[in-house]
Coordinates of C-alpha atoms in Angstrom, one line a residue:
Chain A
X1 CA 36.0 46.0 12.4
X2 CA 33.6 45.3 15.1
X3 CA 31.9 41.9 15.2
X4 CA 28.5 43.5 15.4
X5 CA 26.0 43.0 12.6
X6 CA 23.7 45.7 11.4
X7 CA 20.8 43.8 12.8
X8 CA 22.2 43.9 16.3
X9 CA 23.2 47.5 15.9
X10 CA 19.7 48.5 14.8
X11 CA 18.2 47.6 18.2
X12 CA 20.8 49.6 20.2
X13 CA 20.4 53.1 21.3
X14 CA 23.7 54.2 19.7
X15 CA 22.7 53.1 16.2
X16 CA 22.3 56.7 14.9
X17 CA 25.6 57.8 16.4
X18 CA 27.9 55.3 14.6
X19 CA 28.5 54.6 11.0
X20 CA 25.8 52.0 10.7
X21 CA 23.1 54.1 9.0
X22 CA 25.7 55.1 6.4
X23 CA 26.8 51.6 5.9
X24 CA 23.3 50.4 5.4
X25 CA 22.8 53.1 2.9
X26 CA 26.1 52.3 1.2
X27 CA 25.1 48.7 1.1
X28 CA 21.9 49.4 -0.6
X29 CA 23.2 52.0 -2.9
X30 CA 26.2 50.0 -4.1
X31 CA 23.7 47.5 -5.5
X32 CA 22.7 50.0 -8.1
X33 CA 25.8 50.1 -10.3
X34 CA 26.5 46.4 -9.8
X35 CA 22.9 45.5 -10.6
X36 CA 23.0 47.6 -13.8
X37 CA 26.2 46.1 -15.0
X38 CA 24.8 42.7 -14.3
X39 CA 21.6 43.4 -16.1
X40 CA 23.5 44.5 -19.1
X41 CA 25.8 41.4 -19.0
X42 CA 22.8 39.1 -18.7
X43 CA 20.9 40.7 -21.6
X44 CA 24.0 40.8 -23.8
X45 CA 25.0 37.2 -23.1
X46 CA 21.4 36.0 -23.6
X47 CA 20.9 38.0 -26.8
X48 CA 24.3 37.3 -28.5
X49 CA 24.5 33.7 -27.2
X50 CA 21.0 33.0 -28.3
X51 CA 21.5 34.5 -31.7
X52 CA 24.8 32.8 -32.3
X53 CA 23.8 29.4 -30.8
X54 CA 22.8 28.4 -34.3
X55 CA 26.4 28.5 -35.4
X56 CA 27.7 27.0 -32.1
X57 CA 29.8 30.0 -31.1
X58 CA 26.9 31.1 -29.0
X59 CA 27.0 28.0 -26.8
X60 CA 30.0 29.0 -24.7
X61 CA 28.3 32.4 -24.2
X62 CA 25.2 30.7 -23.0
X63 CA 27.3 28.6 -20.7
X64 CA 28.8 31.7 -19.3
X65 CA 25.4 33.1 -18.8
X66 CA 24.4 29.9 -16.9
X67 CA 27.5 30.3 -14.7
X68 CA 27.0 34.0 -14.2
X69 CA 25.8 33.4 -10.7
X70 CA 29.3 32.3 -9.6
X71 CA 31.1 35.7 -9.8
X72 CA 28.0 37.5 -8.7
X73 CA 27.7 35.4 -5.7
X74 CA 31.3 35.8 -4.9
X75 CA 31.0 39.5 -5.1
X76 CA 27.8 39.5 -3.1
X77 CA 29.4 37.5 -0.3
X78 CA 32.1 40.2 -0.1
X79 CA 29.7 43.1 -0.2
X80 CA 27.7 41.5 2.7
X81 CA 30.7 42.2 4.9
X82 CA 29.7 45.9 4.9
X83 CA 26.9 45.2 7.3
X84 CA 27.5 41.7 8.5
X85 CA 31.0 40.5 9.5
X86 CA 29.9 36.9 9.8
X87 CA 31.3 35.3 6.7
X88 CA 29.1 33.6 4.3
X89 CA 30.6 30.2 3.4
X90 CA 31.2 29.1 -0.1
X91 CA 28.8 26.2 -1.0
X92 CA 30.8 24.9 -3.9
X93 CA 32.8 21.8 -3.8
X94 CA 36.3 21.4 -5.2
X95 CA 36.2 19.4 -8.4
X96 CA 37.5 15.9 -8.2
X97 CA 40.0 16.3 -11.1
X98 CA 42.0 19.2 -12.5
X99 CA 41.0 20.7 -15.7
X100 CA 38.2 22.8 -17.1
X101 CA 35.8 20.1 -18.0
X102 CA 35.8 18.5 -14.6
X103 CA 35.3 22.0 -13.1
X104 CA 32.4 22.6 -15.4
X105 CA 30.8 19.3 -14.7
X106 CA 31.0 19.8 -11.0
X107 CA 29.6 23.3 -11.1
X108 CA 26.8 22.5 -13.4
X109 CA 25.7 19.6 -11.2
X110 CA 25.6 21.6 -8.1
X111 CA 22.4 22.9 -6.7
X112 CA 24.3 25.9 -5.4
X113 CA 25.2 27.0 -8.9
X114 CA 21.6 27.2 -10.0
X115 CA 20.6 29.0 -6.9
X116 CA 23.2 31.5 -7.5
X117 CA 22.0 31.9 -11.1
X118 CA 18.5 32.5 -9.8
X119 CA 19.9 35.1 -7.4
X120 CA 21.8 36.8 -10.2
X121 CA 18.6 37.1 -12.3
X122 CA 16.6 38.4 -9.2
X123 CA 19.4 40.9 -8.6
X124 CA 19.5 42.1 -12.2
X125 CA 15.8 42.4 -12.6
X126 CA 14.2 43.3 -9.3
X127 CA 16.5 44.0 -6.5
X128 CA 18.7 46.8 -7.6
X129 CA 15.9 49.1 -8.9
X130 CA 14.1 48.7 -5.6
X131 CA 17.1 49.5 -3.6
X132 CA 18.0 52.4 -5.7
X133 CA 14.4 53.8 -5.3
X134 CA 14.5 53.3 -1.6
X135 CA 17.9 54.9 -0.8
X136 CA 17.4 57.5 -3.6
X137 CA 14.0 58.4 -2.1
X138 CA 15.3 58.8 1.4
X139 CA 18.3 60.9 0.3
X140 CA 16.1 63.0 -2.1
X141 CA 13.5 63.7 0.6
X142 CA 15.9 64.6 3.4
X143 CA 18.4 66.3 1.0
X144 CA 15.6 68.3 -0.6
X145 CA 14.2 69.5 2.7
X146 CA 17.6 70.4 4.0
X147 CA 18.6 72.2 0.9
X148 CA 15.4 74.4 0.9
X149 CA 17.0 77.6 2.3
X150 CA 20.1 77.2 0.2
X151 CA 18.0 76.7 -3.0
X152 CA 15.8 79.6 -2.0
X153 CA 18.7 81.9 -1.7
X154 CA 20.6 80.7 -4.7
X155 CA 17.9 80.1 -7.2
X156 CA 14.9 82.3 -6.5
X157 CA 16.6 85.0 -4.5
X158 CA 14.4 84.3 -1.4
X159 CA 11.1 84.6 -3.0
X160 CA 9.7 81.2 -3.2
X161 CA 10.7 77.6 -3.7
X162 CA 8.8 74.5 -4.5
X163 CA 9.9 71.8 -2.1
X164 CA 9.9 68.2 -3.5
X165 CA 7.5 69.5 -6.1
X166 CA 4.7 69.3 -3.5
X167 CA 4.9 72.3 -1.3
X168 CA 5.5 75.8 -2.0
X169 CA 7.6 77.7 0.6
X170 CA 7.6 81.4 0.3
X171 CA 9.6 82.7 3.2
X172 CA 12.9 82.0 5.0
X173 CA 11.4 80.9 8.3
X174 CA 9.3 78.4 6.3
X175 CA 12.4 77.2 4.4
X176 CA 14.4 76.8 7.6
X177 CA 11.5 75.0 9.2
X178 CA 11.5 72.6 6.3
X179 CA 15.3 72.1 6.6
X180 CA 14.8 71.3 10.3
X181 CA 12.2 68.8 9.3
X182 CA 14.6 67.3 6.9
X183 CA 17.2 67.1 9.7
X184 CA 14.7 65.3 11.9
X185 CA 13.6 63.0 9.1
X186 CA 17.1 61.8 8.4
X187 CA 17.6 59.8 11.6
X188 CA 14.0 58.7 11.6
X189 CA 14.2 57.4 8.0
X190 CA 17.5 55.7 8.6
X191 CA 15.7 53.1 10.7
X192 CA 13.6 51.7 7.8
X193 CA 16.7 52.0 5.7
X194 CA 18.6 49.9 8.1
X195 CA 15.8 47.3 8.2
X196 CA 15.6 47.2 4.4
X197 CA 19.4 46.5 4.4
X198 CA 19.0 43.8 7.0
X199 CA 16.2 42.2 4.9
X200 CA 18.3 42.4 1.8
X201 CA 21.2 40.7 3.6
X202 CA 18.9 38.0 4.9
X203 CA 17.8 37.2 1.3
X204 CA 21.4 37.1 0.2
X205 CA 22.3 34.8 3.0
X206 CA 19.3 32.5 2.3
X207 CA 20.1 32.2 -1.4
X208 CA 23.9 32.1 -1.3
X209 CA 24.8 30.4 1.9
X210 CA 26.5 27.0 1.8
X211 CA 23.0 25.8 2.9
X212 CA 22.7 22.1 3.4
X213 CA 23.2 20.8 0.0
X214 CA 27.0 20.8 0.3
X215 CA 26.7 18.8 3.5
X216 CA 23.8 16.8 2.1
X217 CA 25.9 15.8 -0.9
X218 CA 28.6 14.6 1.4
X219 CA 26.2 12.8 3.6
X220 CA 24.7 11.1 0.5
X221 CA 28.2 10.1 -0.6
X222 CA 29.0 8.8 2.8
X223 CA 25.7 6.8 2.9
X224 CA 26.5 5.3 -0.5
X225 CA 30.1 4.5 0.4
X226 CA 28.9 2.8 3.7
X227 CA 26.4 0.8 1.6
X228 CA 29.2 -0.2 -0.8
X229 CA 31.3 -1.3 2.2
X230 CA 28.5 -3.5 3.6
X231 CA 27.8 -4.8 0.2
X232 CA 31.4 -5.7 -0.4
X233 CA 31.5 -7.4 3.1
X234 CA 28.5 -9.5 2.2
X235 CA 29.8 -10.4 -1.2
X236 CA 32.9 -11.6 0.6
X237 CA 30.9 -13.6 3.1
X238 CA 29.1 -15.3 0.2
X239 CA 32.3 -16.0 -1.5
X240 CA 33.8 -17.6 1.6
X241 CA 30.6 -19.7 2.0
X242 CA 30.7 -20.8 -1.6
X243 CA 34.4 -21.8 -1.2
X244 CA 33.8 -23.7 1.9
X245 CA 30.9 -25.5 0.3
X246 CA 32.6 -26.4 -2.9
X247 CA 35.9 -27.1 -1.3
X248 CA 36.4 -28.2 2.3
X249 CA 32.8 -29.6 2.8
X250 CA 32.8 -31.7 -0.3
X251 CA 36.3 -33.0 0.5
X252 CA 35.4 -33.9 4.0
X253 CA 32.3 -35.8 2.8
X254 CA 34.4 -37.6 0.3
X255 CA 36.9 -38.4 3.1
X256 CA 34.2 -39.7 5.3
X257 CA 32.9 -41.9 2.5
X258 CA 36.3 -43.3 1.8
X259 CA 36.8 -44.1 5.4
X260 CA 33.4 -45.7 5.4
X261 CA 34.3 -47.9 2.6
X262 CA 37.7 -48.7 4.3
X263 CA 35.8 -49.8 7.4
X264 CA 33.7 -52.1 5.2
X265 CA 36.8 -53.8 3.9
X266 CA 38.6 -54.2 7.2
X267 CA 36.1 -54.5 10.1
X268 CA 38.8 -56.0 12.3
X269 CA 40.6 -54.3 15.2
X270 CA 42.6 -52.3 15.7
X271 CA 42.2 -50.8 12.2
X272 CA 38.4 -50.8 12.4
X273 CA 38.4 -48.8 15.6
X274 CA 40.9 -46.2 14.3
X275 CA 38.9 -45.8 11.0
X276 CA 35.7 -45.3 13.0
X277 CA 37.5 -42.7 15.1
X278 CA 38.8 -41.0 12.0
X279 CA 35.4 -40.9 10.5
X280 CA 33.9 -39.5 13.6
X281 CA 36.5 -36.7 13.5
X282 CA 35.6 -35.9 9.9
X283 CA 32.0 -35.8 10.9
X284 CA 32.7 -33.4 13.7
X285 CA 34.7 -31.2 11.3
X286 CA 31.7 -31.2 9.0
X287 CA 29.4 -30.2 11.8
X288 CA 31.7 -27.3 12.7
X289 CA 32.0 -26.1 9.2
X290 CA 28.2 -26.2 8.8
X291 CA 27.7 -24.1 11.8
X292 CA 30.4 -21.7 10.7
X293 CA 28.9 -21.4 7.3
X294 CA 25.5 -20.7 8.8
X295 CA 27.0 -17.9 10.9
X296 CA 28.6 -16.4 7.8
X297 CA 25.9 -16.7 5.3
X298 CA 22.9 -19.0 5.6
X299 CA 22.0 -20.6 2.3
X300 CA 18.3 -20.8 3.2
X301 CA 18.2 -17.0 3.3
X302 CA 19.4 -16.9 -0.3
X303 CA 17.1 -19.6 -1.4
X304 CA 13.9 -19.0 0.6
X305 CA 14.1 -15.5 1.9
X306 CA 13.8 -13.9 5.4
X307 CA 10.8 -15.8 6.9
X308 CA 12.2 -19.3 6.2
X309 CA 15.6 -18.3 7.4
X310 CA 14.2 -16.8 10.7
X311 CA 12.1 -19.9 11.2
X312 CA 15.2 -21.9 10.8
X313 CA 16.9 -19.9 13.5
X314 CA 13.8 -20.3 15.7
X315 CA 14.0 -24.1 15.2
X316 CA 17.5 -24.1 16.7
X317 CA 16.8 -21.8 19.5
X318 CA 17.2 -23.1 23.1
X319 CA 14.1 -21.0 24.1
X320 CA 10.9 -21.9 22.2
X321 CA 10.2 -19.2 19.6
X322 CA 7.0 -18.5 17.7
X323 CA 7.5 -17.0 14.3
X324 CA 4.9 -15.0 12.4
X325 CA 6.3 -13.1 9.6
X326 CA 4.0 -11.7 6.9
X327 CA 6.4 -10.9 4.1
X328 CA 4.6 -11.5 0.8
X329 CA 7.5 -10.8 -1.5
X330 CA 11.3 -11.2 -1.4
X331 CA 13.1 -8.1 0.0
X332 CA 16.3 -6.6 -1.4
X333 CA 19.2 -8.9 -0.5
X334 CA 20.9 -6.3 1.7
X335 CA 17.7 -5.8 3.7
X336 CA 17.2 -9.5 4.1
X337 CA 20.7 -10.0 5.4
X338 CA 20.8 -7.1 7.7
X339 CA 17.4 -8.0 9.3
X340 CA 18.3 -11.7 9.5
X341 CA 21.4 -11.0 11.4
X342 CA 19.6 -8.5 13.6
X343 CA 17.1 -11.1 14.6
X344 CA 19.8 -13.7 15.1
X345 CA 21.4 -11.3 17.6
X346 CA 18.1 -10.6 19.3
X347 CA 17.3 -14.3 19.6
X348 CA 20.8 -15.1 20.8
X349 CA 20.3 -12.5 23.5
X350 CA 17.0 -14.0 24.5
X351 CA 18.6 -17.3 24.9
X352 CA 21.7 -16.1 26.7
X353 CA 20.5 -13.3 29.1
X354 CA 16.7 -13.0 29.4
X355 CA 15.8 -16.1 31.3
X356 CA 12.6 -16.2 29.2
X357 CA 10.5 -19.4 28.7
X358 CA 9.1 -18.2 25.4
X359 CA 9.8 -15.7 22.8
X360 CA 8.0 -14.5 19.6
X361 CA 9.0 -12.9 16.4
X362 CA 6.3 -11.0 14.6
X363 CA 6.7 -8.9 11.6
X364 CA 5.0 -7.5 8.5
X365 CA 6.0 -5.8 5.3
X366 CA 3.5 -3.2 4.4
X367 CA 5.1 -2.4 1.0
X368 CA 6.8 0.7 2.4
X369 CA 8.6 -0.5 5.5
X370 CA 9.4 -3.9 7.1
X371 CA 8.7 -3.9 10.8
X372 CA 9.8 -6.8 13.0
X373 CA 9.4 -7.2 16.7
X374 CA 11.1 -9.8 19.0
X375 CA 9.3 -10.1 22.4
X376 CA 10.2 -12.4 25.3
X377 CA 8.7 -12.9 28.7
X378 CA 12.1 -12.8 30.5
X379 CA 13.4 -10.6 33.3
X380 CA 14.2 -7.5 31.2
X381 CA 17.0 -5.2 31.9
X382 CA 18.7 -5.6 28.5
X383 CA 20.6 -2.7 27.2
X384 CA 22.0 -1.7 23.9
X385 CA 25.3 -1.0 25.5
X386 CA 25.8 -4.5 26.7
X387 CA 28.1 -6.2 24.2
X388 CA 28.9 -5.0 20.8
X389 CA 26.4 -7.3 19.2
X390 CA 23.5 -4.9 19.3
X391 CA 25.6 -1.9 18.3
X392 CA 26.8 -3.8 15.2
X393 CA 23.2 -4.6 14.5
X394 CA 22.1 -1.0 14.9
X395 CA 25.0 0.2 12.6
X396 CA 24.1 -2.3 10.0
X397 CA 20.4 -1.2 10.0
X398 CA 21.3 2.4 10.0
X399 CA 23.2 1.9 6.8
X400 CA 19.8 1.0 5.3
X401 CA 18.0 3.9 7.0
X402 CA 16.6 1.5 9.4
X403 CA 15.9 2.0 13.1
X404 CA 16.2 -0.2 16.1
X405 CA 14.3 0.1 19.4
X406 CA 14.9 -1.8 22.5
X407 CA 12.6 -1.6 25.5
X408 CA 13.6 -3.7 28.5
X409 CA 12.3 -2.5 31.8
X410 CA 13.5 -4.4 34.8
X411 CA 11.0 -7.3 35.3
X412 CA 10.4 -7.5 31.6
X413 CA 9.1 -8.0 29.0
X414 CA 11.9 -7.2 26.6
X415 CA 10.8 -5.9 23.2
X416 CA 13.2 -5.5 20.4
X417 CA 11.8 -3.7 17.5
X418 CA 13.4 -2.8 14.1
X419 CA 12.0 -1.2 11.1
X420 CA 13.6 -0.7 7.7
X421 CA 12.4 0.9 4.5
X422 CA 11.7 -1.8 1.9
X423 CA 13.9 -0.1 -0.6
X424 CA 16.6 1.9 1.2
X425 CA 17.9 5.1 -0.5
X426 CA 21.5 4.0 -1.1
X427 CA 20.8 0.5 -2.2
X428 CA 23.3 -0.9 -4.6
X429 CA 21.7 -3.9 -6.3
Chain B
X1 CA 20.0 -54.2 -8.0
X2 CA 18.9 -50.6 -8.4
X3 CA 19.3 -48.5 -11.5
X4 CA 20.3 -45.1 -10.2
X5 CA 20.5 -41.6 -11.8
X6 CA 23.0 -39.6 -9.7
X7 CA 23.2 -35.8 -9.8
X8 CA 26.1 -34.2 -8.0
X9 CA 28.2 -31.3 -9.2
X10 CA 31.3 -32.1 -7.3
X11 CA 33.2 -34.6 -9.5
X12 CA 35.1 -36.0 -6.5
X13 CA 32.0 -36.9 -4.7
X14 CA 30.2 -38.1 -7.7
X15 CA 33.0 -40.6 -8.5
X16 CA 33.1 -41.6 -4.9
X17 CA 29.4 -42.2 -4.8
X18 CA 29.4 -44.2 -8.0
X19 CA 32.1 -46.4 -6.6
X20 CA 30.3 -46.9 -3.3
X21 CA 26.9 -47.7 -5.0
X22 CA 28.6 -50.2 -7.4
X23 CA 30.4 -51.8 -4.4
X24 CA 26.9 -52.7 -3.2
X25 CA 25.8 -54.1 -6.5
X26 CA 23.8 -51.1 -7.8
X27 CA 24.2 -49.6 -11.2
X28 CA 24.6 -45.9 -11.7
X29 CA 23.1 -45.5 -15.2
X30 CA 23.9 -41.8 -15.4
X31 CA 26.1 -39.4 -13.3
X32 CA 25.3 -35.8 -14.0
X33 CA 26.3 -32.4 -12.7
X34 CA 23.4 -30.0 -13.3
X35 CA 19.7 -30.0 -12.7
X36 CA 18.9 -29.8 -16.4
X37 CA 21.0 -32.9 -17.1
X38 CA 19.3 -34.6 -14.3
X39 CA 15.8 -34.2 -15.8
X40 CA 17.1 -35.3 -19.2
X41 CA 18.9 -38.3 -17.7
X42 CA 15.7 -39.4 -15.9
X43 CA 13.7 -39.1 -19.1
X44 CA 16.2 -41.1 -21.0
X45 CA 16.9 -43.9 -18.5
X46 CA 13.8 -44.2 -16.4
X47 CA 15.8 -45.2 -13.3
X48 CA 14.5 -47.0 -10.2
X49 CA 15.7 -44.2 -7.9
X50 CA 17.2 -40.7 -8.2
X51 CA 19.9 -39.5 -5.9
X52 CA 20.5 -35.7 -6.1
X53 CA 22.4 -32.9 -4.5
X54 CA 20.5 -29.8 -3.6
X55 CA 22.9 -27.1 -4.7
X56 CA 24.0 -27.3 -8.3
X57 CA 25.0 -25.1 -11.2
X58 CA 24.1 -22.7 -12.7
X59 CA 22.6 -20.8 -9.8
X60 CA 24.1 -22.8 -6.9
X61 CA 21.0 -22.3 -4.9
X62 CA 18.4 -25.1 -4.7
X63 CA 18.2 -26.3 -8.3
X64 CA 18.6 -30.0 -7.3
X65 CA 15.7 -29.9 -4.9
X66 CA 13.5 -28.0 -7.4
X67 CA 14.3 -30.5 -10.1
X68 CA 13.5 -33.3 -7.6
X69 CA 10.1 -31.8 -6.8
X70 CA 9.4 -31.2 -10.5
X71 CA 10.4 -34.8 -11.3
X72 CA 8.0 -36.1 -8.6
X73 CA 5.2 -34.0 -10.0
X74 CA 5.8 -35.5 -13.5
X75 CA 6.2 -39.1 -12.2
X76 CA 4.6 -39.4 -8.8
X77 CA 6.1 -42.8 -8.2
X78 CA 9.7 -42.0 -9.0
X79 CA 11.7 -42.5 -5.7
X80 CA 14.0 -39.5 -5.0
X81 CA 16.7 -39.3 -2.3
X82 CA 18.0 -35.7 -1.8
X83 CA 21.4 -35.2 -0.3
X84 CA 21.9 -31.8 1.4
X85 CA 24.8 -30.0 3.0
X86 CA 22.3 -28.4 5.3
X87 CA 19.8 -29.4 8.1
X88 CA 17.0 -27.5 6.4
X89 CA 13.5 -28.0 7.5
X90 CA 12.1 -26.0 4.7
X91 CA 13.7 -28.1 2.1
X92 CA 12.7 -31.4 3.7
X93 CA 9.1 -30.2 3.9
X94 CA 8.9 -29.2 0.3
X95 CA 10.2 -32.6 -0.7
X96 CA 7.8 -34.4 1.7
X97 CA 4.9 -32.4 0.4
X98 CA 5.6 -33.4 -3.2
X99 CA 2.9 -35.9 -4.0
X100 CA 2.1 -38.0 -0.9
X101 CA 5.6 -38.2 0.5
X102 CA 6.2 -41.8 -0.2
X103 CA 9.4 -42.8 -1.8
X104 CA 11.3 -39.7 -0.8
X105 CA 14.3 -39.2 1.3
X106 CA 16.2 -36.1 2.7
X107 CA 19.6 -36.9 4.1
X108 CA 22.5 -34.9 5.2
X109 CA 25.3 -35.4 2.7
X110 CA 27.7 -36.6 5.3
X111 CA 25.5 -39.7 6.0
X112 CA 27.2 -41.3 3.0
X113 CA 30.1 -42.0 5.3
X114 CA 28.0 -44.5 7.2
X115 CA 28.1 -46.6 4.1
X116 CA 25.7 -49.4 5.0
X117 CA 23.1 -47.1 6.6
X118 CA 23.2 -44.9 3.6
X119 CA 22.7 -47.7 1.1
X120 CA 19.9 -49.1 3.4
X121 CA 18.2 -45.7 3.4
X122 CA 18.4 -45.6 -0.4
X123 CA 16.9 -49.0 -0.6
X124 CA 14.0 -47.9 1.6
X125 CA 13.3 -44.9 -0.5
X126 CA 13.4 -47.1 -3.6
X127 CA 10.9 -49.4 -2.0
X128 CA 8.5 -46.5 -1.5
X129 CA 9.5 -45.6 2.1
X130 CA 10.2 -42.2 3.6
X131 CA 13.5 -41.3 5.0
X132 CA 14.2 -38.1 6.8
X133 CA 17.6 -37.3 8.4
X134 CA 17.6 -37.6 12.2
X135 CA 19.0 -34.0 12.4
X136 CA 16.1 -32.7 10.4
X137 CA 13.5 -34.8 12.4
X138 CA 15.0 -33.3 15.6
X139 CA 14.5 -29.9 14.2
X140 CA 10.9 -30.8 13.3
X141 CA 10.4 -32.0 16.8
X142 CA 11.9 -29.2 18.6
X143 CA 9.8 -26.4 20.0
X144 CA 6.7 -27.5 18.4
X145 CA 3.5 -26.2 19.9
X146 CA 1.6 -27.7 22.7
X147 CA 0.5 -31.2 21.4
X148 CA 4.1 -32.2 21.2
X149 CA 5.1 -30.9 24.5
X150 CA 2.7 -33.4 25.9
X151 CA 4.9 -36.2 24.7
X152 CA 7.3 -37.8 27.1
X153 CA 11.0 -37.9 26.2
X154 CA 10.8 -41.5 25.4
X155 CA 7.9 -41.0 23.1
X156 CA 9.7 -38.3 21.3
X157 CA 12.6 -40.6 20.7
X158 CA 10.3 -43.2 19.3
X159 CA 8.6 -40.7 17.1
X160 CA 12.0 -39.4 15.8
X161 CA 13.1 -42.9 14.9
X162 CA 9.8 -43.7 13.3
X163 CA 10.0 -40.5 11.3
X164 CA 13.3 -41.8 9.9
X165 CA 11.2 -44.5 8.3
X166 CA 12.2 -47.3 10.6
X167 CA 10.1 -50.3 11.3
X168 CA 8.9 -51.1 14.8
X169 CA 11.5 -53.8 15.1
X170 CA 14.3 -51.5 14.1
X171 CA 13.1 -48.8 16.6
X172 CA 12.9 -51.5 19.3
X173 CA 16.5 -52.5 18.5
X174 CA 17.7 -48.9 18.6
X175 CA 16.2 -48.2 22.0
X176 CA 16.9 -51.7 23.3
X177 CA 13.3 -52.3 24.2
X178 CA 10.8 -54.9 23.1
X179 CA 8.7 -54.4 20.0
X180 CA 5.5 -54.5 22.1
X181 CA 6.8 -51.5 24.1
X182 CA 7.3 -49.6 20.8
X183 CA 3.9 -50.3 19.7
X184 CA 2.5 -49.1 23.1
X185 CA 4.6 -46.0 22.8
X186 CA 3.4 -45.3 19.3
X187 CA -0.2 -45.9 20.3
X188 CA 0.0 -43.3 23.0
X189 CA 1.8 -40.9 20.7
X190 CA -1.0 -41.2 18.2
X191 CA -3.6 -40.6 20.9
X192 CA -1.8 -37.5 22.2
X193 CA -1.5 -36.1 18.8
X194 CA -5.1 -36.9 17.8
X195 CA -4.1 -39.1 14.9
X196 CA -6.0 -42.1 13.8
X197 CA -4.2 -45.3 13.4
X198 CA -3.7 -46.4 9.8
X199 CA -2.2 -49.6 8.6
X200 CA 1.2 -48.7 7.1
X201 CA 4.0 -47.4 9.3
X202 CA 4.9 -45.0 6.6
X203 CA 1.5 -43.5 6.5
X204 CA 1.5 -43.0 10.3
X205 CA 4.9 -41.4 10.1
X206 CA 3.7 -39.2 7.3
X207 CA 0.6 -38.2 9.3
X208 CA 2.9 -37.3 12.2
X209 CA 5.3 -35.4 10.0
X210 CA 2.4 -33.6 8.3
X211 CA 1.1 -32.7 11.7
X212 CA 4.5 -31.4 12.8
X213 CA 4.8 -29.3 9.7
X214 CA 1.6 -27.5 10.3

């Protein structure tokens, strides 16, 4: 089988010489018996199923009717090979579990199933009669004209014959002329026939292709699973923070207090000095844990939301930072966390690389999207490729359907802008 | 002797704090572990001073701080010292904003290790003073807009110490300068910050803090 499609063949000069016109005709004509059978099945299933649905036996019949698109589509994909060797993919997903009920659940939930059902109804009610008319018409006209002399000879003994019920031919030259006309019309009419078949194939392709919804569903699922991963990660961070707070931090404070009391009791050397040193160590450990905890999950973000947490980061920044965040209401936790860590990264970069003397964080939540911009007056030349920090930030934002823009021409200023929908699609709250 | 209500959910720390305070002759009239119990205990005992943790059950967020602010609204003259695991400007500000900011303290929890300083701070709060953890003050002082950038490094040090609620004498001691020098520094700070001189040190500090919090 050549890899040519009917559509490509139609625009070539050799179209008429090959089998293409016949294939096109066959494609259109084969619709007729198939369509008839389908129409009968649909009407039968609907009538019997509808009537018997009162006694429940009809319900499986109606279910069969709903799924009638499946075998029809499978057959149609095959039939399409007649004029189009490019295979039409199957849009259906494999059910997650074995068994009829799982299969039914999967199929009934798929958009493709219902598109195929629609196609089946269209096929049964509209398409096949049209196709039948078209091919039948062409064959009847050409066949009728070609057959004129034969009919004249056979039926009326050469006296006269009414051609196509329109024209009365009453001599052999006339009859042969008409037959010649039929011979000329056949190739001429095979062009519109071919285009009709192409149009019909395009319709089939549009309605029965795997389309996007199979892919869409997978992307949706991916999005959701990414979101779940991020969520699990954050829950884990919160748990670690909680454990550190309730465990190590409290114990160290208690230790420091005990050491303090011990120093009170024995101010003399050398013990006093050693106790002081021990207490200092405990203090250092506390500072370290505090910093660690803030890096994992800042409590102020949970308690007071994004604006307060960002101001807190700005307070600690080595470069002076002005914060102006207009966020009237608390955002979903996942959004707050992702944006917070994005801004932390941006401000850390300002402090580390930019050489800026000032930076600003401005942002607003317009009810739809949250847009935040970090701007500095540094030397510019920052790139997303530098370090994995920004890549991680971008990944985390993209989970929430957010975007990250970095503009940093040489000579500055560097502008880091992010925007996130207020309620991302895959939010697990 | 102070009568104290102590709210701290970690039993280990609560016991330790009770021991420490009693060691200095104070009396812990109630030791509780939740914000709700704290409010009830204050109503029951009418203590001289409340010491509370920020993060407590059931929500483990900032219940202790909220309870403290609510208590202050109900009894404006009730001294409250809040102990926090975090250097958090937002928390300190809320606390200082409750009523006129007298008789409040916000300290990092680990300061309890410096036993005498801690007890001294508690006494200052009970006497109506204002105590803010040096770490938090440092945060308040950092990167503030222009008026503060006009201060010299020395003046900032003085201001930070003042904001801790210290007297001129104690600031002078800490910086090993004379009290006169401290007064002079403070005068110039007030001038630079456009603040009028009032009588009480605390008032001045509060004015400064309020200005910083703008």
